[in-house]
């Protein structure tokens, strides 16, 4: 009986997969009637949403074989969709960038994809569209946290003791994982102290992520101007990574900023924080500025990212 029930669930998931791929037309050899495959369009998407990147970064994010990705990038280069330049910061890396032609091709495909989804949504009453979006998010969260088993993840607002924990864990983790010195902990302490001193509960927020009742992550939304808010101090404990916590924190921050009426959300990070950068890209942030610097006892490339709300 148990095996029969499991088989029914398996078939239900496979049926939905077949249905949705038909809806999007991804079974066609070329996507949206173009000469590009789904994988190639995904690669174009990654290139369009990064100022500079390497083949290694794209391959890791998309889970692509290095040889397969190399063939795709060679095709892009022959079609003059991308340029390749040796990194000024690390000569071992080749930076990839879309050309004007490449960006035009991507924008056309992106527009067609959005129009396709609009057509799909138009078949559904507007009152049900929000339920659909919530269901899609729930599915994403469930698969993202599949390794969590029965572990419960919840987000809550800060309470006494949390700000000290945020400072403490930032200092320890960034020293362990990146070798940063105590000046980084001092910076976190300054940011956290200013948050408490100037806290505006109507337009600012700190979220603490808990896993089975244990504090395992944080994120802050801080007012910068009446129109601009800052995302700050995103952190997820190593043992809690892979549960979708970082994604939940970023989304919560964005949704609250929208509710508050901000027009833009900005953040400051470092190029070496690959997992965080991936979350920002997935959430729609764009890299708008980068600068080499010596900070926290290391040679870094600081980055500013922005999201229009």
PDB file of C-alpha atoms in Angstrom:
ATOM      1  CA  UNK A   1       0.000   0.000   0.000  1.00  0.00           C
ATOM      2  CA  UNK A   2       2.810   2.368   0.935  1.00  0.00           C
ATOM      3  CA  UNK A   3       4.656   1.672  -2.323  1.00  0.00           C
ATOM      4  CA  UNK A   4       1.451   2.250  -4.300  1.00  0.00           C
ATOM      5  CA  UNK A   5       0.929   5.613  -2.577  1.00  0.00           C
ATOM      6  CA  UNK A   6       4.502   6.632  -3.296  1.00  0.00           C
ATOM      7  CA  UNK A   7       4.115   5.664  -6.944  1.00  0.00           C
ATOM      8  CA  UNK A   8       1.026   7.861  -7.189  1.00  0.00           C
ATOM      9  CA  UNK A   9       2.976  10.833  -5.839  1.00  0.00           C
ATOM     10  CA  UNK A  10       5.848  10.171  -8.235  1.00  0.00           C
ATOM     11  CA  UNK A  11       3.486  10.034 -11.199  1.00  0.00           C
ATOM     12  CA  UNK A  12       1.718  13.201 -10.069  1.00  0.00           C
ATOM     13  CA  UNK A  13       5.014  15.131  -9.976  1.00  0.00           C
ATOM     14  CA  UNK A  14       6.046  13.748 -13.368  1.00  0.00           C
ATOM     15  CA  UNK A  15       2.652  14.615 -14.833  1.00  0.00           C
ATOM     16  CA  UNK A  16       2.965  18.214 -13.657  1.00  0.00           C
ATOM     17  CA  UNK A  17       6.494  18.374 -15.078  1.00  0.00           C
ATOM     18  CA  UNK A  18       5.260  17.162 -18.471  1.00  0.00           C
ATOM     19  CA  UNK A  19       2.338  19.610 -18.379  1.00  0.00           C
ATOM     20  CA  UNK A  20       4.459  22.627 -17.490  1.00  0.00           C
ATOM     21  CA  UNK A  21       7.219  21.919 -20.002  1.00  0.00           C
ATOM     22  CA  UNK A  22       4.546  21.715 -22.690  1.00  0.00           C
ATOM     23  CA  UNK A  23       3.125  25.047 -21.538  1.00  0.00           C
ATOM     24  CA  UNK A  24       6.510  26.746 -21.854  1.00  0.00           C
ATOM     25  CA  UNK A  25       7.508  24.920 -25.007  1.00  0.00           C
ATOM     26  CA  UNK A  26      10.870  23.910 -23.575  1.00  0.00           C
ATOM     27  CA  UNK A  27      10.639  20.535 -25.298  1.00  0.00           C
ATOM     28  CA  UNK A  28      11.222  22.296 -28.592  1.00  0.00           C
ATOM     29  CA  UNK A  29      14.804  22.096 -29.769  1.00  0.00           C
ATOM     30  CA  UNK A  30      14.971  25.889 -29.875  1.00  0.00           C
ATOM     31  CA  UNK A  31      13.325  28.207 -27.363  1.00  0.00           C
ATOM     32  CA  UNK A  32      10.672  30.781 -28.310  1.00  0.00           C
ATOM     33  CA  UNK A  33      11.174  30.075 -31.992  1.00  0.00           C
ATOM     34  CA  UNK A  34      14.754  31.336 -31.785  1.00  0.00           C
ATOM     35  CA  UNK A  35      17.962  29.584 -32.778  1.00  0.00           C
ATOM     36  CA  UNK A  36      18.959  29.174 -29.135  1.00  0.00           C
ATOM     37  CA  UNK A  37      18.363  26.207 -26.841  1.00  0.00           C
ATOM     38  CA  UNK A  38      17.012  26.532 -23.306  1.00  0.00           C
ATOM     39  CA  UNK A  39      20.504  26.053 -21.861  1.00  0.00           C
ATOM     40  CA  UNK A  40      21.932  28.738 -24.132  1.00  0.00           C
ATOM     41  CA  UNK A  41      19.199  31.174 -23.109  1.00  0.00           C
ATOM     42  CA  UNK A  42      19.921  30.435 -19.453  1.00  0.00           C
ATOM     43  CA  UNK A  43      23.590  31.196 -20.079  1.00  0.00           C
ATOM     44  CA  UNK A  44      22.623  34.471 -21.763  1.00  0.00           C
ATOM     45  CA  UNK A  45      20.478  35.316 -18.747  1.00  0.00           C
ATOM     46  CA  UNK A  46      23.434  34.845 -16.393  1.00  0.00           C
ATOM     47  CA  UNK A  47      25.672  36.991 -18.594  1.00  0.00           C
ATOM     48  CA  UNK A  48      23.022  39.724 -18.829  1.00  0.00           C
ATOM     49  CA  UNK A  49      22.661  39.943 -15.071  1.00  0.00           C
ATOM     50  CA  UNK A  50      26.362  40.219 -14.224  1.00  0.00           C
ATOM     51  CA  UNK A  51      28.717  43.018 -15.067  1.00  0.00           C
ATOM     52  CA  UNK A  52      31.653  40.606 -15.365  1.00  0.00           C
ATOM     53  CA  UNK A  53      31.824  36.892 -14.703  1.00  0.00           C
ATOM     54  CA  UNK A  54      33.845  33.808 -15.535  1.00  0.00           C
ATOM     55  CA  UNK A  55      32.869  30.592 -17.255  1.00  0.00           C
ATOM     56  CA  UNK A  56      33.527  28.783 -13.986  1.00  0.00           C
ATOM     57  CA  UNK A  57      30.937  30.901 -12.140  1.00  0.00           C
ATOM     58  CA  UNK A  58      28.289  30.295 -14.804  1.00  0.00           C
ATOM     59  CA  UNK A  59      29.036  26.589 -14.925  1.00  0.00           C
ATOM     60  CA  UNK A  60      28.714  26.280 -11.147  1.00  0.00           C
ATOM     61  CA  UNK A  61      25.445  28.207 -10.985  1.00  0.00           C
ATOM     62  CA  UNK A  62      23.832  26.332 -13.877  1.00  0.00           C
ATOM     63  CA  UNK A  63      25.357  22.938 -13.074  1.00  0.00           C
ATOM     64  CA  UNK A  64      26.851  22.619 -16.557  1.00  0.00           C
ATOM     65  CA  UNK A  65      29.728  20.421 -17.683  1.00  0.00           C
ATOM     66  CA  UNK A  66      32.791  22.556 -18.423  1.00  0.00           C
ATOM     67  CA  UNK A  67      33.208  21.151 -21.936  1.00  0.00           C
ATOM     68  CA  UNK A  68      29.538  21.682 -22.805  1.00  0.00           C
ATOM     69  CA  UNK A  69      29.609  25.258 -21.503  1.00  0.00           C
ATOM     70  CA  UNK A  70      32.838  25.933 -23.420  1.00  0.00           C
ATOM     71  CA  UNK A  71      31.128  24.945 -26.675  1.00  0.00           C
ATOM     72  CA  UNK A  72      28.217  27.286 -25.892  1.00  0.00           C
ATOM     73  CA  UNK A  73      30.548  30.188 -25.142  1.00  0.00           C
ATOM     74  CA  UNK A  74      32.560  29.541 -28.303  1.00  0.00           C
ATOM     75  CA  UNK A  75      29.349  29.738 -30.300  1.00  0.00           C
ATOM     76  CA  UNK A  76      28.452  33.011 -28.570  1.00  0.00           C
ATOM     77  CA  UNK A  77      31.901  34.394 -29.365  1.00  0.00           C
ATOM     78  CA  UNK A  78      31.636  33.428 -33.052  1.00  0.00           C
ATOM     79  CA  UNK A  79      28.246  35.137 -33.205  1.00  0.00           C
ATOM     80  CA  UNK A  80      29.773  38.205 -31.515  1.00  0.00           C
ATOM     81  CA  UNK A  81      27.398  37.967 -28.573  1.00  0.00           C
ATOM     82  CA  UNK A  82      30.187  38.075 -25.974  1.00  0.00           C
ATOM     83  CA  UNK A  83      33.673  39.416 -25.439  1.00  0.00           C
ATOM     84  CA  UNK A  84      36.448  37.723 -23.482  1.00  0.00           C
ATOM     85  CA  UNK A  85      39.043  39.706 -21.561  1.00  0.00           C
ATOM     86  CA  UNK A  86      41.708  38.686 -19.094  1.00  0.00           C
ATOM     87  CA  UNK A  87      40.850  39.944 -15.619  1.00  0.00           C
ATOM     88  CA  UNK A  88      42.835  42.957 -14.445  1.00  0.00           C
ATOM     89  CA  UNK A  89      42.501  41.698 -10.881  1.00  0.00           C
ATOM     90  CA  UNK A  90      43.516  38.092 -11.522  1.00  0.00           C
ATOM     91  CA  UNK A  91      45.218  37.260 -14.804  1.00  0.00           C
ATOM     92  CA  UNK A  92      44.246  33.599 -14.402  1.00  0.00           C
ATOM     93  CA  UNK A  93      40.587  34.455 -14.975  1.00  0.00           C
ATOM     94  CA  UNK A  94      38.885  35.341 -18.253  1.00  0.00           C
ATOM     95  CA  UNK A  95      36.039  37.808 -17.817  1.00  0.00           C
ATOM     96  CA  UNK A  96      32.971  37.375 -19.996  1.00  0.00           C
ATOM     97  CA  UNK A  97      30.685  40.207 -21.022  1.00  0.00           C
ATOM     98  CA  UNK A  98      27.756  40.585 -23.401  1.00  0.00           C
ATOM     99  CA  UNK A  99      28.308  42.792 -26.433  1.00  0.00           C
ATOM    100  CA  UNK A 100      25.657  45.274 -27.564  1.00  0.00           C
ATOM    101  CA  UNK A 101      24.465  42.604 -30.005  1.00  0.00           C
ATOM    102  CA  UNK A 102      24.392  39.973 -27.260  1.00  0.00           C
ATOM    103  CA  UNK A 103      22.375  42.219 -24.969  1.00  0.00           C
ATOM    104  CA  UNK A 104      19.927  42.965 -27.774  1.00  0.00           C
ATOM    105  CA  UNK A 105      19.453  39.235 -28.429  1.00  0.00           C
ATOM    106  CA  UNK A 106      18.892  38.563 -24.738  1.00  0.00           C
ATOM    107  CA  UNK A 107      16.446  41.446 -24.314  1.00  0.00           C
ATOM    108  CA  UNK A 108      14.388  40.165 -27.257  1.00  0.00           C
ATOM    109  CA  UNK A 109      14.253  36.650 -25.805  1.00  0.00           C
ATOM    110  CA  UNK A 110      13.525  37.973 -22.318  1.00  0.00           C
ATOM    111  CA  UNK A 111      10.659  40.098 -23.636  1.00  0.00           C
ATOM    112  CA  UNK A 112       9.180  37.158 -25.521  1.00  0.00           C
ATOM    113  CA  UNK A 113       9.439  34.971 -22.427  1.00  0.00           C
ATOM    114  CA  UNK A 114       7.619  37.560 -20.315  1.00  0.00           C
ATOM    115  CA  UNK A 115       4.922  37.928 -22.950  1.00  0.00           C
ATOM    116  CA  UNK A 116       4.479  34.158 -22.953  1.00  0.00           C
ATOM    117  CA  UNK A 117       3.950  34.122 -19.194  1.00  0.00           C
ATOM    118  CA  UNK A 118       1.518  37.044 -19.454  1.00  0.00           C
ATOM    119  CA  UNK A 119      -0.539  34.983 -21.901  1.00  0.00           C
ATOM    120  CA  UNK A 120      -0.531  32.066 -19.466  1.00  0.00           C
ATOM    121  CA  UNK A 121      -1.599  34.269 -16.558  1.00  0.00           C
ATOM    122  CA  UNK A 122      -4.377  35.841 -18.619  1.00  0.00           C
ATOM    123  CA  UNK A 123      -6.104  32.453 -18.666  1.00  0.00           C
ATOM    124  CA  UNK A 124      -6.416  32.588 -14.885  1.00  0.00           C
ATOM    125  CA  UNK A 125      -8.782  34.939 -13.013  1.00  0.00           C
ATOM    126  CA  UNK A 126      -6.797  37.735 -11.390  1.00  0.00           C
ATOM    127  CA  UNK A 127      -8.091  36.769  -7.955  1.00  0.00           C
ATOM    128  CA  UNK A 128      -6.402  33.375  -8.335  1.00  0.00           C
ATOM    129  CA  UNK A 129      -3.106  34.630  -9.729  1.00  0.00           C
ATOM    130  CA  UNK A 130      -1.723  35.578  -6.302  1.00  0.00           C
ATOM    131  CA  UNK A 131      -2.600  32.124  -4.989  1.00  0.00           C
ATOM    132  CA  UNK A 132      -0.704  30.651  -7.926  1.00  0.00           C
ATOM    133  CA  UNK A 133       2.380  32.743  -7.142  1.00  0.00           C
ATOM    134  CA  UNK A 134       2.241  31.763  -3.483  1.00  0.00           C
ATOM    135  CA  UNK A 135       1.948  28.104  -4.455  1.00  0.00           C
ATOM    136  CA  UNK A 136       4.929  28.367  -6.788  1.00  0.00           C
ATOM    137  CA  UNK A 137       6.990  29.949  -4.034  1.00  0.00           C
ATOM    138  CA  UNK A 138       5.954  27.215  -1.648  1.00  0.00           C
ATOM    139  CA  UNK A 139       7.029  24.520  -4.122  1.00  0.00           C
ATOM    140  CA  UNK A 140      10.394  26.247  -4.570  1.00  0.00           C
ATOM    141  CA  UNK A 141      10.897  26.462  -0.815  1.00  0.00           C
ATOM    142  CA  UNK A 142       9.992  22.811  -0.292  1.00  0.00           C
ATOM    143  CA  UNK A 143      12.472  21.568  -2.880  1.00  0.00           C
ATOM    144  CA  UNK A 144      15.155  24.020  -1.720  1.00  0.00           C
ATOM    145  CA  UNK A 145      14.822  22.733   1.822  1.00  0.00           C
ATOM    146  CA  UNK A 146      14.447  19.066   0.866  1.00  0.00           C
ATOM    147  CA  UNK A 147      17.523  18.188   2.895  1.00  0.00           C
ATOM    148  CA  UNK A 148      15.941  19.662   5.984  1.00  0.00           C
ATOM    149  CA  UNK A 149      13.716  16.633   6.617  1.00  0.00           C
ATOM    150  CA  UNK A 150      11.253  17.595   9.316  1.00  0.00           C
ATOM    151  CA  UNK A 151      13.286  20.615  10.469  1.00  0.00           C
ATOM    152  CA  UNK A 152      11.203  23.755  10.940  1.00  0.00           C
ATOM    153  CA  UNK A 153      12.465  27.100   9.577  1.00  0.00           C
ATOM    154  CA  UNK A 154      10.847  30.336  10.685  1.00  0.00           C
ATOM    155  CA  UNK A 155      11.662  34.035  10.487  1.00  0.00           C
ATOM    156  CA  UNK A 156      11.000  36.411  13.352  1.00  0.00           C
ATOM    157  CA  UNK A 157      11.791  40.012  14.271  1.00  0.00           C
ATOM    158  CA  UNK A 158      14.721  40.775  16.558  1.00  0.00           C
ATOM    159  CA  UNK A 159      14.548  40.754  20.327  1.00  0.00           C
ATOM    160  CA  UNK A 160      17.057  41.559  23.122  1.00  0.00           C
ATOM    161  CA  UNK A 161      20.290  39.641  22.622  1.00  0.00           C
ATOM    162  CA  UNK A 162      19.875  39.096  18.875  1.00  0.00           C
ATOM    163  CA  UNK A 163      21.958  42.077  17.767  1.00  0.00           C
ATOM    164  CA  UNK A 164      24.888  40.910  19.895  1.00  0.00           C
ATOM    165  CA  UNK A 165      24.541  37.449  18.355  1.00  0.00           C
ATOM    166  CA  UNK A 166      24.605  38.938  14.829  1.00  0.00           C
ATOM    167  CA  UNK A 167      27.836  40.817  15.558  1.00  0.00           C
ATOM    168  CA  UNK A 168      29.423  37.802  17.259  1.00  0.00           C
ATOM    169  CA  UNK A 169      28.619  35.333  14.475  1.00  0.00           C
ATOM    170  CA  UNK A 170      29.680  37.687  11.675  1.00  0.00           C
ATOM    171  CA  UNK A 171      33.042  38.193  13.359  1.00  0.00           C
ATOM    172  CA  UNK A 172      33.667  34.472  13.820  1.00  0.00           C
ATOM    173  CA  UNK A 173      32.366  33.157  10.490  1.00  0.00           C
ATOM    174  CA  UNK A 174      34.080  35.698   8.244  1.00  0.00           C
ATOM    175  CA  UNK A 175      37.367  35.124  10.052  1.00  0.00           C
ATOM    176  CA  UNK A 176      37.005  31.354   9.660  1.00  0.00           C
ATOM    177  CA  UNK A 177      35.803  31.324   6.050  1.00  0.00           C
ATOM    178  CA  UNK A 178      37.596  34.315   4.505  1.00  0.00           C
ATOM    179  CA  UNK A 179      40.377  35.204   6.934  1.00  0.00           C
ATOM    180  CA  UNK A 180      39.013  38.699   7.602  1.00  0.00           C
ATOM    181  CA  UNK A 181      40.329  40.500  10.661  1.00  0.00           C
ATOM    182  CA  UNK A 182      38.536  42.162  13.574  1.00  0.00           C
ATOM    183  CA  UNK A 183      37.958  45.374  11.603  1.00  0.00           C
ATOM    184  CA  UNK A 184      35.074  43.603   9.864  1.00  0.00           C
ATOM    185  CA  UNK A 185      33.485  42.759  13.202  1.00  0.00           C
ATOM    186  CA  UNK A 186      33.879  46.434  14.159  1.00  0.00           C
ATOM    187  CA  UNK A 187      32.053  47.479  10.985  1.00  0.00           C
ATOM    188  CA  UNK A 188      29.207  45.060  11.711  1.00  0.00           C
ATOM    189  CA  UNK A 189      29.002  46.406  15.254  1.00  0.00           C
ATOM    190  CA  UNK A 190      28.725  49.979  13.937  1.00  0.00           C
ATOM    191  CA  UNK A 191      25.968  49.043  11.484  1.00  0.00           C
ATOM    192  CA  UNK A 192      24.068  47.095  14.141  1.00  0.00           C
ATOM    193  CA  UNK A 193      24.425  49.879  16.730  1.00  0.00           C
ATOM    194  CA  UNK A 194      23.110  52.505  14.312  1.00  0.00           C
ATOM    195  CA  UNK A 195      20.176  50.243  13.503  1.00  0.00           C
ATOM    196  CA  UNK A 196      19.179  50.027  17.174  1.00  0.00           C
ATOM    197  CA  UNK A 197      19.726  53.736  17.870  1.00  0.00           C
ATOM    198  CA  UNK A 198      17.742  54.947  14.857  1.00  0.00           C
ATOM    199  CA  UNK A 199      15.271  52.059  14.511  1.00  0.00           C
ATOM    200  CA  UNK A 200      12.076  53.041  12.680  1.00  0.00           C
ATOM    201  CA  UNK A 201       9.747  50.032  12.993  1.00  0.00           C
ATOM    202  CA  UNK A 202       7.438  51.372  10.285  1.00  0.00           C
ATOM    203  CA  UNK A 203      10.188  51.346   7.638  1.00  0.00           C
ATOM    204  CA  UNK A 204      13.015  49.183   8.983  1.00  0.00           C
ATOM    205  CA  UNK A 205      13.306  45.599  10.099  1.00  0.00           C
ATOM    206  CA  UNK A 206      15.678  42.904  11.325  1.00  0.00           C
ATOM    207  CA  UNK A 207      14.799  39.269  10.733  1.00  0.00           C
ATOM    208  CA  UNK A 208      16.334  36.367  12.599  1.00  0.00           C
ATOM    209  CA  UNK A 209      16.012  32.932  10.980  1.00  0.00           C
ATOM    210  CA  UNK A 210      15.484  29.989  13.296  1.00  0.00           C
ATOM    211  CA  UNK A 211      15.939  26.303  12.506  1.00  0.00           C
ATOM    212  CA  UNK A 212      14.225  24.079  15.055  1.00  0.00           C
ATOM    213  CA  UNK A 213      14.308  27.002  17.482  1.00  0.00           C
ATOM    214  CA  UNK A 214      18.017  27.800  16.989  1.00  0.00           C
ATOM    215  CA  UNK A 215      19.127  31.159  15.572  1.00  0.00           C
ATOM    216  CA  UNK A 216      20.875  30.405  12.282  1.00  0.00           C
ATOM    217  CA  UNK A 217      20.604  33.525  10.121  1.00  0.00           C
ATOM    218  CA  UNK A 218      19.933  37.245   9.864  1.00  0.00           C
ATOM    219  CA  UNK A 219      19.137  40.069   7.483  1.00  0.00           C
ATOM    220  CA  UNK A 220      18.409  43.787   7.983  1.00  0.00           C
ATOM    221  CA  UNK A 221      16.425  46.356   6.003  1.00  0.00           C
ATOM    222  CA  UNK A 222      17.656  49.864   6.824  1.00  0.00           C
ATOM    223  CA  UNK A 223      16.283  53.193   5.613  1.00  0.00           C
ATOM    224  CA  UNK A 224      18.785  55.195   3.542  1.00  0.00           C
ATOM    225  CA  UNK A 225      16.505  57.872   2.081  1.00  0.00           C
ATOM    226  CA  UNK A 226      12.747  58.194   1.740  1.00  0.00           C
ATOM    227  CA  UNK A 227      13.028  56.367  -1.598  1.00  0.00           C
ATOM    228  CA  UNK A 228      15.979  54.021  -1.023  1.00  0.00           C
ATOM    229  CA  UNK A 229      16.498  51.228   1.503  1.00  0.00           C
ATOM    230  CA  UNK A 230      19.585  49.109   2.171  1.00  0.00           C
ATOM    231  CA  UNK A 231      19.783  45.342   2.589  1.00  0.00           C
ATOM    232  CA  UNK A 232      22.447  44.586   5.197  1.00  0.00           C
ATOM    233  CA  UNK A 233      24.063  41.839   7.300  1.00  0.00           C
ATOM    234  CA  UNK A 234      22.809  38.742   5.492  1.00  0.00           C
ATOM    235  CA  UNK A 235      24.185  35.677   7.247  1.00  0.00           C
ATOM    236  CA  UNK A 236      23.375  31.957   7.338  1.00  0.00           C
ATOM    237  CA  UNK A 237      25.183  29.548   9.646  1.00  0.00           C
ATOM    238  CA  UNK A 238      27.197  26.851   7.802  1.00  0.00           C
ATOM    239  CA  UNK A 239      25.198  23.939   9.218  1.00  0.00           C
ATOM    240  CA  UNK A 240      21.938  25.599   8.117  1.00  0.00           C
ATOM    241  CA  UNK A 241      22.915  26.218   4.490  1.00  0.00           C
ATOM    242  CA  UNK A 242      21.036  24.294   1.829  1.00  0.00           C
ATOM    243  CA  UNK A 243      17.671  24.769   3.549  1.00  0.00           C
ATOM    244  CA  UNK A 244      16.632  27.782   1.465  1.00  0.00           C
ATOM    245  CA  UNK A 245      17.069  30.125   4.443  1.00  0.00           C
ATOM    246  CA  UNK A 246      19.109  32.748   2.597  1.00  0.00           C
ATOM    247  CA  UNK A 247      16.531  32.883  -0.181  1.00  0.00           C
ATOM    248  CA  UNK A 248      13.699  33.283   2.340  1.00  0.00           C
ATOM    249  CA  UNK A 249      15.533  36.095   4.127  1.00  0.00           C
ATOM    250  CA  UNK A 250      16.238  38.023   0.925  1.00  0.00           C
ATOM    251  CA  UNK A 251      12.661  37.645  -0.303  1.00  0.00           C
ATOM    252  CA  UNK A 252      11.247  38.769   3.049  1.00  0.00           C
ATOM    253  CA  UNK A 253      13.459  41.849   2.917  1.00  0.00           C
ATOM    254  CA  UNK A 254      12.347  42.711  -0.633  1.00  0.00           C
ATOM    255  CA  UNK A 255       8.660  42.243   0.100  1.00  0.00           C
ATOM    256  CA  UNK A 256       8.837  44.438   3.201  1.00  0.00           C
ATOM    257  CA  UNK A 257      10.663  47.160   1.238  1.00  0.00           C
ATOM    258  CA  UNK A 258       7.886  47.072  -1.358  1.00  0.00           C
ATOM    259  CA  UNK A 259       5.221  47.324   1.335  1.00  0.00           C
ATOM    260  CA  UNK A 260       7.013  50.342   2.794  1.00  0.00           C
ATOM    261  CA  UNK A 261       6.889  52.111  -0.564  1.00  0.00           C
ATOM    262  CA  UNK A 262      10.610  52.276  -1.264  1.00  0.00           C
ATOM    263  CA  UNK A 263      11.517  52.689  -4.921  1.00  0.00           C
ATOM    264  CA  UNK A 264      14.921  51.053  -4.762  1.00  0.00           C
ATOM    265  CA  UNK A 265      16.781  48.518  -2.636  1.00  0.00           C
ATOM    266  CA  UNK A 266      20.579  48.612  -2.598  1.00  0.00           C
ATOM    267  CA  UNK A 267      23.304  46.541  -0.960  1.00  0.00           C
ATOM    268  CA  UNK A 268      27.089  46.437  -0.582  1.00  0.00           C
ATOM    269  CA  UNK A 269      28.999  43.169  -0.738  1.00  0.00           C
ATOM    270  CA  UNK A 270      32.282  41.596  -1.857  1.00  0.00           C
ATOM    271  CA  UNK A 271      32.944  39.648  -5.059  1.00  0.00           C
ATOM    272  CA  UNK A 272      34.234  36.628  -3.118  1.00  0.00           C
ATOM    273  CA  UNK A 273      30.864  36.048  -1.420  1.00  0.00           C
ATOM    274  CA  UNK A 274      29.628  33.821  -4.239  1.00  0.00           C
ATOM    275  CA  UNK A 275      26.631  32.242  -2.472  1.00  0.00           C
ATOM    276  CA  UNK A 276      25.231  35.628  -1.436  1.00  0.00           C
ATOM    277  CA  UNK A 277      25.822  37.102  -4.904  1.00  0.00           C
ATOM    278  CA  UNK A 278      23.894  34.218  -6.426  1.00  0.00           C
ATOM    279  CA  UNK A 279      20.925  34.938  -4.158  1.00  0.00           C
ATOM    280  CA  UNK A 280      20.995  38.611  -5.121  1.00  0.00           C
ATOM    281  CA  UNK A 281      21.055  37.806  -8.832  1.00  0.00           C
ATOM    282  CA  UNK A 282      18.181  35.352  -8.454  1.00  0.00           C
ATOM    283  CA  UNK A 283      16.173  38.026  -6.638  1.00  0.00           C
ATOM    284  CA  UNK A 284      16.653  40.481  -9.535  1.00  0.00           C
ATOM    285  CA  UNK A 285      19.440  42.700  -8.190  1.00  0.00           C
ATOM    286  CA  UNK A 286      21.876  44.176 -10.721  1.00  0.00           C
ATOM    287  CA  UNK A 287      25.574  44.830 -10.138  1.00  0.00           C
ATOM    288  CA  UNK A 288      26.089  48.577 -10.723  1.00  0.00           C
ATOM    289  CA  UNK A 289      29.507  49.328  -9.261  1.00  0.00           C
ATOM    290  CA  UNK A 290      32.709  47.549  -8.239  1.00  0.00           C
ATOM    291  CA  UNK A 291      35.962  48.767  -6.764  1.00  0.00           C
ATOM    292  CA  UNK A 292      39.217  47.125  -5.703  1.00  0.00           C
ATOM    293  CA  UNK A 293      40.175  47.821  -2.118  1.00  0.00           C
ATOM    294  CA  UNK A 294      42.236  46.677   0.823  1.00  0.00           C
ATOM    295  CA  UNK A 295      39.843  45.987   3.689  1.00  0.00           C
ATOM    296  CA  UNK A 296      39.457  43.650   6.652  1.00  0.00           C
ATOM    297  CA  UNK A 297      43.043  42.496   6.171  1.00  0.00           C
ATOM    298  CA  UNK A 298      42.439  41.236   2.609  1.00  0.00           C
ATOM    299  CA  UNK A 299      42.554  42.384  -1.018  1.00  0.00           C
ATOM    300  CA  UNK A 300      38.904  42.593  -2.054  1.00  0.00           C
ATOM    301  CA  UNK A 301      36.611  43.788  -4.818  1.00  0.00           C
ATOM    302  CA  UNK A 302      33.662  45.587  -3.258  1.00  0.00           C
ATOM    303  CA  UNK A 303      30.375  45.637  -5.167  1.00  0.00           C
ATOM    304  CA  UNK A 304      27.200  47.689  -5.085  1.00  0.00           C
ATOM    305  CA  UNK A 305      23.982  46.003  -6.252  1.00  0.00           C
ATOM    306  CA  UNK A 306      20.566  47.602  -6.832  1.00  0.00           C
ATOM    307  CA  UNK A 307      17.004  46.409  -7.272  1.00  0.00           C
ATOM    308  CA  UNK A 308      14.251  48.632  -8.661  1.00  0.00           C
ATOM    309  CA  UNK A 309      11.079  47.909  -6.692  1.00  0.00           C
TER     310      UNK A 309
END
